[in-house]
Amino acid sequence: LDGVKQSSLNGDAGYHESLVHPGMFMHDDPKRVAIIGGGEGATLREVLKHDTVEKCTMVEIDELMVMTSHKYLKEWSDCSDIVGSAEWCVDDPRADVRYEDAVAWFIDRFGDGVAEAEKKFHEDDYVPFDVIIMDALDPQVNIPFAEVLYKQPAFLQSIYDSLTEDGIIVMQLGDAPSIHDPSDQVGRNENRAIITEHLLRMGFESVHVYEEKHSDFGDPWSYLVAMKDFTARTNWYLNVAEIEVAIKDRIKHTYSGKSALRFFDGATMMTYQTPHKAFETIYCRNKPVPQGCDEISKGFSKSRPNAPVSSFEVKASQVGDQAGRGIFAKVDIPKGAYIGVEQSMNSIKVTPTTYDIISSHVEEYVEAAGFDAVVEFLWGYGFESNLYVSVECFTVDQRFLDEIYVYLSHKG
């Protein structure tokens, strides 16, 4: 389109499933969804695979693009295999396609100053959305409409206001960065930096970037998910099994009996949970340098000394006859030194679901009584953390695990 590759048959599933499903599964029950753009119909197709969806409003300015895609690119908008849908996704009873300017559409309905008495559209147009998916122009495209999409505060604020209190926005951000790129604040990726800053300033409580290399665009493609409610963050860090269960429970069946998802699954989602190094690298090239980009804030500083596990030993304590054994340093340990950095990867994180399963088994099954020791271990030596999820999980710090390592290595 206008000389810019928009999609390909080989990359259809890779692009559209990685755009739609991570954000959709972050919401526990997405009923109302909006799509900005998505002219070829594939984004709509993926949304309609979720059986929770009651209505999906697609606002696309280019009706000719939709009709041309339907005529020549039928695979992109083919919903014929989805149980309860239609041959053309646009004809699905849950689809509401508007051939309008999305910027004006959202500002007219959810912009500042839209008083109750001035509402001139159907009342359903003013009902907030659970998920909004922005499948529009790449932020790197240098045309006026792209500038409006990514830089106009009034439009972005109307998007925020059009979401429910636990609403989620998803957008594609163009080709993914490399470690050799400058900060997004300068050059062709300026819009990507601006939109990210706007989302944080407006009040989105959890923002995640990820990339996918199977979109057939030549370079890996980048995406962003932003959540108004921090608790949705829990769903972002579900494990493979939990995601697979969610897929089985929610994704519609097909007439053919094949999976409706050709690309996205639990293992794929796991690759999105932690941003690639390049995102961190270019972010930390911003001026001024953002908080958290120095070595100490990252949790490791090359300038700080490390006392390896071999610097300690387990021996009888001299405090008293009944004092038992203890861990003692064999050499002087510098103040502020790390302890056993070489063992730091041994930390254990127990997610809320895992902890709940262990606890419920202990309570319900006599045969699981041995798990009491696991629960006692977590309570005795772990600490609660909500760094990754809104519900606190248990983490056993690597320093305690180092002590166990030293103890077991010397126990005789």
XYZ file of C-alpha atoms in Angstrom:
412
model
C 0.000 0.000 0.000
C 1.654 3.241 -1.191
C 4.852 1.251 -1.693
C 4.937 -0.142 1.865
C 4.508 -3.872 2.481
C 1.438 -4.356 4.660
C 1.010 -8.112 4.910
C 1.860 -11.429 3.262
C 0.326 -14.868 3.144
C 3.402 -16.446 4.735
C 3.403 -13.929 7.570
C -0.355 -13.589 8.040
C -0.693 -15.847 11.092
C 2.643 -14.776 12.563
C 1.754 -11.091 12.428
C -1.952 -11.040 13.210
C -2.013 -13.717 15.923
C 0.918 -12.104 17.731
C -0.807 -8.721 17.483
C -4.213 -9.829 18.746
C -3.971 -12.727 21.178
C -1.386 -11.588 23.770
C -3.523 -8.537 24.569
C -6.833 -10.386 24.345
C -5.692 -13.023 26.814
C -4.508 -10.325 29.222
C -8.192 -9.517 29.780
C -10.198 -12.070 31.740
C -13.435 -11.515 29.819
C -13.161 -9.253 26.737
C -16.680 -8.642 25.469
C -16.327 -5.384 23.550
C -13.328 -4.896 21.273
C -12.372 -2.095 18.896
C -9.943 -2.247 15.983
C -8.341 0.874 14.552
C -7.407 0.089 10.952
C -7.061 -3.568 10.021
C -8.328 -3.101 6.463
C -7.551 -6.575 5.150
C -9.793 -8.108 7.839
C -7.305 -10.485 9.435
C -7.202 -8.645 12.770
C -10.998 -8.860 12.907
C -10.757 -12.567 12.082
C -8.485 -13.210 15.059
C -10.658 -11.226 17.493
C -13.757 -13.167 16.442
C -12.046 -16.427 17.450
C -12.608 -15.477 21.109
C -15.977 -16.747 22.264
C -16.213 -14.056 24.953
C -16.503 -11.344 22.293
C -20.005 -9.966 21.900
C -19.162 -7.038 19.637
C -16.108 -5.971 17.665
C -16.127 -2.482 16.155
C -13.602 -2.022 13.352
C -13.014 1.592 12.329
C -11.221 1.662 8.974
C -10.980 4.798 6.851
C -10.326 2.971 3.569
C -13.426 1.078 2.408
C -11.771 0.324 -0.931
C -8.972 -1.465 0.918
C -11.490 -3.680 2.734
C -13.404 -4.547 -0.434
C -10.269 -5.148 -2.493
C -8.865 -7.430 0.182
C -12.143 -9.339 0.313
C -12.003 -9.861 -3.455
C -8.329 -10.716 -3.923
C -7.041 -11.715 -0.469
C -9.887 -13.869 0.780
C -7.751 -15.845 3.253
C -7.201 -12.749 5.392
C -10.906 -12.260 6.164
C -12.125 -15.843 5.900
C -14.163 -16.861 8.955
C -15.940 -19.782 7.299
C -14.249 -22.406 9.481
C -15.068 -20.677 12.790
C -18.169 -22.207 14.355
C -20.989 -19.646 14.484
C -19.235 -17.054 12.313
C -19.682 -16.218 8.612
C -17.867 -16.858 5.347
C -16.636 -13.239 5.336
C -15.596 -12.011 8.777
C -17.259 -8.655 8.150
C -20.603 -10.478 7.943
C -20.190 -12.064 11.375
C -23.111 -10.836 13.533
C -20.632 -9.640 16.158
C -18.712 -7.461 13.670
C -19.537 -3.763 13.328
C -17.390 -2.246 10.558
C -17.326 1.549 10.207
C -15.678 3.170 7.195
C -14.652 6.330 8.984
C -11.654 8.277 10.219
C -10.755 6.536 13.497
C -9.272 9.705 14.986
C -12.503 11.641 14.533
C -14.614 8.608 15.510
C -13.007 8.269 18.943
C -12.705 11.994 19.670
C -16.389 12.577 18.768
C -17.516 9.863 21.185
C -14.937 9.823 23.975
C -13.084 13.124 23.662
C -12.959 15.823 26.312
C -16.022 18.006 26.393
C -18.503 15.488 24.963
C -21.389 16.340 27.250
C -24.292 13.969 27.860
C -26.717 16.366 26.200
C -24.525 16.656 23.084
C -24.345 12.950 22.323
C -25.611 12.540 18.759
C -24.723 8.926 17.956
C -26.347 5.658 18.952
C -26.040 5.089 22.694
C -24.051 1.884 22.090
C -21.275 3.997 20.529
C -20.527 5.479 23.940
C -20.071 2.179 25.772
C -16.374 1.650 26.657
C -14.275 -1.145 25.201
C -12.432 -3.906 27.024
C -9.666 -4.122 24.414
C -8.576 -1.748 21.635
C -6.214 -2.989 18.924
C -4.396 -0.404 16.826
C -3.460 -2.026 13.512
C -2.840 1.162 11.594
C 0.138 2.843 9.964
C 3.627 2.032 11.177
C 4.937 4.780 13.473
C 7.993 5.093 11.211
C 5.846 6.201 8.228
C 6.406 9.892 7.586
C 2.930 11.096 6.578
C 0.521 13.492 8.355
C -2.020 10.825 9.384
C 0.691 8.823 11.185
C 1.663 11.975 13.050
C -1.923 12.334 14.259
C -2.171 8.687 15.328
C 0.933 8.760 17.463
C 1.341 12.384 18.512
C -2.080 14.007 18.962
C -2.864 14.162 22.708
C -6.619 14.603 22.134
C -6.858 11.374 20.163
C -4.710 9.386 22.576
C -6.696 10.683 25.546
C -9.943 9.684 23.846
C -8.519 6.165 23.403
C -7.717 6.005 27.118
C -11.184 7.285 28.033
C -12.853 4.787 25.704
C -11.460 1.848 27.667
C -13.093 0.223 30.679
C -11.336 0.506 34.033
C -9.531 -2.773 33.347
C -9.141 -2.023 29.643
C -6.164 -2.920 27.477
C -4.703 -1.336 24.347
C -2.553 -3.210 21.856
C -0.616 -1.680 18.978
C 2.015 -2.599 16.452
C 5.108 -0.394 16.567
C 6.851 -1.232 13.311
C 10.186 -2.966 12.852
C 11.878 -3.960 16.094
C 15.017 -2.149 17.238
C 18.534 -3.561 17.126
C 21.276 -2.987 19.681
C 22.992 -0.675 17.172
C 20.088 1.758 16.905
C 20.100 5.164 18.566
C 17.517 6.141 21.140
C 13.946 6.194 19.857
C 13.902 9.859 20.839
C 15.811 10.694 17.658
C 15.467 9.586 14.059
C 12.780 7.521 12.377
C 11.486 5.896 15.579
C 10.559 9.139 17.316
C 6.835 8.310 17.161
C 7.445 5.032 18.987
C 9.072 6.908 21.868
C 6.329 9.545 21.916
C 3.446 7.067 22.017
C 5.090 5.108 24.838
C 5.592 8.273 26.890
C 1.986 9.360 26.263
C 0.607 6.019 27.441
C 2.548 6.177 30.694
C 1.598 9.814 31.262
C -2.106 9.103 30.707
C -2.181 6.510 33.474
C -1.619 3.055 32.003
C -0.219 1.110 34.951
C 1.651 -1.649 33.130
C 3.246 -1.358 29.680
C 4.963 -4.228 27.857
C 6.833 -4.356 24.545
C 7.563 -7.537 22.635
C 8.621 -8.629 19.173
C 7.906 -11.374 16.672
C 10.144 -12.392 13.778
C 7.666 -14.524 11.810
C 5.647 -11.670 10.294
C 7.491 -11.904 6.964
C 8.453 -8.238 6.914
C 12.168 -8.946 6.663
C 12.884 -7.591 10.133
C 11.343 -8.703 13.445
C 8.186 -6.726 14.232
C 7.485 -4.954 17.504
C 4.271 -4.607 19.496
C 3.071 -2.936 22.678
C 0.435 -3.870 25.253
C -0.677 -1.336 27.875
C -3.018 -2.075 30.786
C -5.084 0.467 32.714
C -5.270 -1.855 35.721
C -2.098 -3.303 37.216
C -3.880 -6.543 38.113
C -4.039 -7.535 34.425
C -0.273 -7.918 34.671
C -0.887 -11.289 36.303
C -2.155 -12.681 33.016
C 0.919 -11.457 31.156
C 3.122 -13.793 33.193
C 1.030 -16.959 33.064
C 3.035 -20.103 32.423
C 2.763 -22.284 29.318
C 0.179 -24.659 30.810
C -2.043 -21.819 32.053
C -2.000 -20.146 28.637
C -2.822 -23.407 26.888
C -5.786 -23.926 29.228
C -6.976 -20.371 28.543
C -6.736 -21.013 24.797
C -8.709 -24.245 25.110
C -11.384 -22.607 27.248
C -11.874 -19.508 25.123
C -10.956 -20.008 21.463
C -13.878 -21.054 19.316
C -14.044 -24.488 17.732
C -13.778 -24.977 13.984
C -15.906 -26.985 11.574
C -12.770 -28.711 10.292
C -11.753 -29.809 13.780
C -8.372 -28.086 13.416
C -7.109 -25.535 15.901
C -8.328 -22.040 15.092
C -4.854 -20.753 15.997
C -2.108 -21.555 13.523
C 0.731 -19.743 15.287
C 0.021 -18.504 18.815
C 0.327 -20.874 21.792
C 1.664 -20.971 25.339
C 5.289 -21.446 24.321
C 5.067 -18.499 21.922
C 3.575 -16.284 24.628
C 6.480 -17.092 26.930
C 8.869 -15.494 24.421
C 6.930 -12.210 24.692
C 7.026 -11.912 28.474
C 10.532 -10.457 28.699
C 11.597 -7.707 26.252
C 14.607 -8.417 24.085
C 17.900 -6.811 25.043
C 17.675 -4.300 22.187
C 14.620 -2.607 23.723
C 16.515 -2.025 26.968
C 19.642 -0.893 25.140
C 17.972 1.828 23.082
C 15.783 2.894 26.010
C 18.868 3.461 28.125
C 20.318 5.662 25.363
C 17.631 8.260 26.082
C 18.737 11.657 27.356
C 18.642 12.172 30.253
C 19.443 8.554 31.125
C 16.250 6.991 32.549
C 16.038 5.770 36.104
C 17.020 2.119 36.361
C 19.561 2.163 33.549
C 22.660 2.331 35.749
C 24.383 -0.916 36.739
C 23.405 -0.740 40.408
C 19.701 -0.267 39.639
C 19.814 -3.271 37.333
C 20.926 -5.373 40.271
C 24.544 -5.918 39.282
C 27.548 -3.620 39.156
C 30.939 -4.706 37.837
C 32.594 -2.275 40.227
C 31.244 -4.027 43.316
C 33.340 -6.967 44.615
C 31.933 -10.468 44.831
C 32.560 -13.022 47.581
C 32.200 -16.455 45.942
C 30.593 -19.379 47.717
C 34.068 -20.836 48.263
C 34.746 -17.941 50.663
C 32.446 -19.582 53.244
C 32.332 -22.777 55.226
C 29.952 -24.638 57.485
C 31.279 -25.508 60.913
C 30.252 -25.836 64.536
C 29.378 -22.544 66.153
C 31.443 -21.414 69.138
C 28.565 -19.415 70.642
C 27.641 -22.305 72.925
C 27.427 -26.072 73.214
C 23.886 -26.198 71.822
C 24.412 -23.604 69.101
C 24.835 -26.182 66.343
C 26.339 -25.410 62.975
C 26.606 -22.098 61.164
C 28.014 -20.520 58.015
C 31.256 -18.601 58.505
C 33.484 -16.582 56.210
C 36.969 -18.000 55.638
C 38.302 -14.650 54.380
C 37.507 -11.004 55.040
C 34.428 -9.951 53.061
C 34.494 -6.334 51.827
C 31.614 -4.169 52.974
C 28.873 -4.037 50.355
C 30.177 -7.041 48.456
C 27.908 -9.395 46.565
C 27.570 -12.881 48.020
C 27.823 -15.762 45.569
C 26.973 -13.963 42.316
C 27.987 -17.116 40.440
C 24.998 -18.851 42.046
C 22.545 -16.005 41.508
C 20.639 -17.810 38.778
C 19.419 -20.325 41.362
C 16.634 -18.159 42.774
C 13.263 -19.895 42.951
C 10.053 -18.063 42.030
C 6.782 -19.728 42.985
C 3.823 -18.171 41.201
C 0.467 -17.668 42.944
C -1.158 -20.493 40.991
C 1.625 -22.924 41.899
C 1.437 -21.952 45.556
C -2.369 -22.319 45.557
C -2.130 -25.793 44.016
C 0.419 -26.934 46.621
C -1.612 -25.504 49.496
C -4.906 -26.991 48.290
C -3.327 -30.431 47.841
C -1.932 -30.315 51.357
C -5.375 -29.488 52.712
C -7.379 -31.970 50.631
C -5.176 -35.039 50.195
C -3.506 -37.086 52.927
C -1.034 -38.406 50.385
C 0.193 -34.843 49.791
C 1.176 -34.255 53.403
C 4.817 -34.212 52.365
C 4.195 -30.915 50.635
C 3.904 -29.346 54.096
C 7.664 -29.093 54.058
C 7.533 -27.116 50.803
C 5.022 -24.643 52.226
C 7.077 -24.261 55.406
C 10.202 -23.737 53.298
C 8.558 -20.932 51.323
C 7.168 -19.222 54.415
C 10.391 -19.663 56.347
C 12.940 -18.614 53.756
C 11.093 -16.876 50.955
C 9.591 -13.436 50.623
C 6.451 -12.192 48.921
C 6.865 -10.128 45.775
C 4.522 -8.581 43.211
C 7.251 -7.536 40.794
C 5.895 -9.743 38.005
C 2.272 -10.205 39.000
C -0.367 -8.302 40.928
C -0.974 -11.253 43.245
C 2.034 -11.744 45.434
C 4.259 -14.695 44.644
C 6.982 -16.272 46.760
C 10.657 -15.927 45.908
C 13.501 -17.723 47.673
C 16.481 -15.436 47.315
C 19.698 -16.764 45.814
C 21.600 -15.823 48.971
C 19.685 -18.356 51.018
C 20.123 -20.946 48.289
C 23.852 -20.264 48.431
C 23.771 -21.033 52.133
C 22.037 -24.339 51.436
C 24.633 -25.086 48.775
C 27.476 -24.425 51.190
C 25.770 -26.413 53.920
C 25.076 -29.463 51.759
C 28.559 -29.401 50.255
C 30.146 -29.621 53.714
C 27.610 -31.688 55.565
C 29.230 -34.859 56.837
